[in-house]
Amino acid sequence: MTAAVADQRPVDGHRAPLQDVMIREAAETDLPAIVEIYNAAIRGRISTAQLEEVSVEQQLPWFREHSSGTHPLWIVEKNGRVAGWLSFQPFKKRSAYRGTAEIGVYVHEQFRRAGVGRILLELAIARGSSLKLSALVGSIFAHNEASLGLFEQAGFERWGVLPRVAKVDGVEHDVVIMGRYLGPLT
């Protein structure tokens, strides 16, 4: 996806309940800010299994895999800054899983606990059917209590635990699969 005027539109005209906040489709020009937020999460060692920081160039193919009609990438913008982002990815490549998307939510350190993640999850749930999705899943480290709480507050349930599947700095971690059924596709 390339930056264009259409990419700057709010998602469904949605203005978040936070003051002076806009949720919109990410543009390629947002990628440096998206990468900055992701690299901070990598350094924090609590919210991603990626262990080495990434560059804008490395993330460009990932960015371009997103599609506004099926697997969008949204950002929350506050005062002209990217405060957080939500990514939809195919859950599995096999066609029977087409109605399920895996989502990832990342929030800039300065905007954590301010409702940014919550409004992104709420919008993902609200827009799920228009994206032809019947379920959303997220993979969260079991020790990431803040993210588990965020997903639970948004109506996600613990659908499974993958014990000791991630090794971060020599320490094994469980991964919790959080899911929310959105309803049958029509």
Coordinates of C-alpha atoms in Angstrom, one line a residue:
M1 CA 0.0 0.0 0.0
T2 CA 1.3 3.4 -0.8
A3 CA 0.5 6.6 1.0
A4 CA -2.4 8.3 -0.6
V5 CA -5.2 10.7 0.4
A6 CA -7.5 7.7 0.8
D7 CA -5.2 6.3 3.5
Q8 CA -5.7 9.4 5.6
R9 CA -9.4 8.9 6.1
P10 CA -10.6 7.9 9.5
V11 CA -11.8 4.3 9.7
D12 CA -15.5 4.5 9.3
G13 CA -15.2 8.2 10.3
H14 CA -14.5 6.8 13.8
R15 CA -13.2 9.3 16.3
A16 CA -12.0 7.7 19.4
P17 CA -13.4 8.8 22.8
L18 CA -9.9 10.0 23.8
Q19 CA -9.4 13.7 23.3
D20 CA -8.0 14.7 19.8
V21 CA -7.6 11.2 18.6
M22 CA -8.1 9.7 15.1
I23 CA -8.1 6.1 14.0
R24 CA -7.2 5.7 10.4
E25 CA -5.7 3.3 7.9
A26 CA -1.9 3.3 8.2
A27 CA 0.0 4.9 5.3
E28 CA 3.5 3.9 4.2
T29 CA 4.7 7.2 5.7
D30 CA 3.6 5.9 9.1
L31 CA 5.9 2.9 8.9
P32 CA 8.8 4.6 10.8
A33 CA 6.5 5.3 13.7
I34 CA 5.0 1.8 13.6
V35 CA 8.5 0.3 13.6
E36 CA 9.6 2.6 16.5
I37 CA 6.7 1.4 18.6
Y38 CA 7.4 -2.3 17.7
N39 CA 11.1 -2.0 18.5
A40 CA 10.2 -0.6 21.9
A41 CA 8.1 -3.6 22.5
I42 CA 11.0 -5.9 21.4
R43 CA 13.3 -4.2 23.9
G44 CA 10.6 -4.6 26.6
R45 CA 10.6 -8.4 26.2
I46 CA 7.0 -8.7 27.3
S47 CA 4.8 -8.3 24.2
T48 CA 6.4 -9.9 21.2
A49 CA 8.5 -13.1 20.5
Q50 CA 10.6 -11.0 18.0
L51 CA 14.0 -10.8 19.7
E52 CA 15.9 -8.5 17.3
E53 CA 14.9 -5.0 16.4
V54 CA 13.6 -4.5 12.9
S55 CA 14.1 -1.8 10.3
V56 CA 11.6 0.1 8.2
E57 CA 13.0 -1.7 5.1
Q58 CA 12.5 -5.2 6.8
Q59 CA 8.9 -4.3 7.7
L60 CA 7.9 -3.0 4.3
P61 CA 6.8 -6.4 2.9
W62 CA 4.8 -7.0 6.1
F63 CA 3.2 -3.5 5.7
R64 CA 2.3 -4.1 2.1
E65 CA 0.6 -7.5 2.9
H66 CA -2.2 -5.5 4.7
S67 CA -5.4 -4.7 2.8
S68 CA -8.1 -2.3 3.9
G69 CA -10.8 -4.7 2.8
T70 CA -9.6 -7.9 4.5
H71 CA -6.5 -7.4 6.7
P72 CA -6.1 -3.7 7.5
L73 CA -3.5 -2.0 9.6
W74 CA -4.9 0.8 11.6
I75 CA -3.2 3.5 13.6
V76 CA -4.3 5.8 16.4
E77 CA -3.1 9.3 15.8
K78 CA -3.0 11.9 18.6
N79 CA -1.7 15.4 18.0
G80 CA -0.1 14.3 14.7
R81 CA 1.8 11.4 16.4
V82 CA 1.2 7.6 16.0
A83 CA 0.1 6.6 19.5
G84 CA -0.5 2.9 18.6
W85 CA -1.5 0.4 15.9
L86 CA -3.5 -2.7 15.3
S87 CA -2.7 -5.2 12.6
F88 CA -4.9 -7.9 11.2
Q89 CA -3.1 -11.0 9.8
P90 CA -4.4 -14.2 8.4
F91 CA -4.7 -16.8 11.2
K92 CA -3.7 -19.6 9.0
K93 CA -3.2 -19.8 5.2
R94 CA -5.7 -22.7 4.7
S95 CA -9.0 -21.5 3.3
A96 CA -11.1 -22.9 6.1
Y97 CA -9.6 -20.3 8.4
R98 CA -10.4 -17.4 6.1
G99 CA -13.0 -16.0 8.6
T100 CA -10.4 -15.8 11.4
A101 CA -7.8 -13.1 11.8
E102 CA -4.9 -12.8 14.3
I103 CA -4.6 -9.3 15.6
G104 CA -1.7 -7.6 17.2
V105 CA -2.0 -4.4 19.2
Y106 CA 1.0 -2.2 20.1
V107 CA 0.9 1.1 21.9
H108 CA 3.6 3.8 22.2
E109 CA 5.2 3.9 25.7
Q110 CA 3.9 7.5 26.3
F111 CA 0.3 6.5 25.5
R112 CA 0.0 3.2 27.5
R113 CA -2.9 2.9 29.9
A114 CA -4.7 5.8 28.2
G115 CA -7.3 3.7 26.3
V116 CA -5.5 3.5 22.9
G117 CA -5.4 -0.3 22.9
R118 CA -9.0 -0.5 24.0
I119 CA -10.4 1.7 21.3
L120 CA -8.4 -0.3 18.7
L121 CA -9.8 -3.6 19.9
E122 CA -13.4 -2.2 20.1
L123 CA -13.2 -1.0 16.5
A124 CA -11.7 -4.4 15.4
I125 CA -14.7 -6.1 17.0
A126 CA -17.2 -3.7 15.5
R127 CA -15.7 -3.9 12.0
G128 CA -15.1 -7.6 12.0
S129 CA -18.2 -8.6 10.0
S130 CA -17.5 -6.0 7.3
L131 CA -14.0 -7.6 7.0
K132 CA -15.7 -11.0 6.6
L133 CA -14.4 -12.2 9.9
S134 CA -16.2 -14.5 12.3
A135 CA -13.4 -14.7 14.9
L136 CA -10.4 -12.7 16.2
V137 CA -7.5 -14.3 18.0
G138 CA -4.4 -12.9 19.7
S139 CA -1.3 -14.7 21.0
I140 CA -0.1 -13.1 24.3
F141 CA 2.7 -14.1 26.6
A142 CA 1.2 -15.5 29.9
H143 CA 3.3 -13.0 31.9
N144 CA 1.9 -10.0 30.0
E145 CA -0.9 -9.3 32.5
A146 CA -1.7 -5.9 31.0
S147 CA -2.4 -7.3 27.5
L148 CA -4.3 -10.2 28.9
G149 CA -6.5 -7.8 30.9
L150 CA -7.0 -5.6 27.9
F151 CA -8.2 -8.5 25.8
E152 CA -10.4 -9.8 28.6
Q153 CA -12.0 -6.4 29.1
A154 CA -12.8 -6.4 25.3
G155 CA -14.7 -9.7 25.7
F156 CA -11.9 -12.1 24.5
E157 CA -11.7 -15.4 26.3
R158 CA -8.7 -17.7 27.0
W159 CA -9.0 -20.3 24.2
G160 CA -5.8 -22.1 25.0
V161 CA -2.3 -22.1 26.4
L162 CA 0.8 -23.2 24.6
P163 CA 3.2 -24.1 27.4
R164 CA 6.9 -23.1 27.2
V165 CA 6.8 -22.4 23.4
A166 CA 8.7 -19.2 23.5
K167 CA 12.2 -18.7 24.9
V168 CA 13.2 -15.2 25.6
D169 CA 16.7 -14.5 27.0
G170 CA 17.0 -18.0 28.1
V171 CA 13.6 -18.1 29.9
E172 CA 10.8 -20.2 28.6
H173 CA 7.4 -18.6 28.5
D174 CA 3.8 -19.8 28.0
V175 CA 1.7 -18.2 25.3
V176 CA -2.1 -17.7 25.9
I177 CA -4.4 -17.8 22.9
M178 CA -7.1 -15.2 23.4
G179 CA -10.2 -15.4 21.2
R180 CA -13.4 -13.7 20.5
Y181 CA -16.2 -15.2 18.3
L182 CA -17.9 -12.4 16.4
G183 CA -20.7 -14.4 14.9
P184 CA -21.4 -16.4 11.8
L185 CA -20.6 -15.0 8.4
T186 CA -23.6 -14.4 6.2

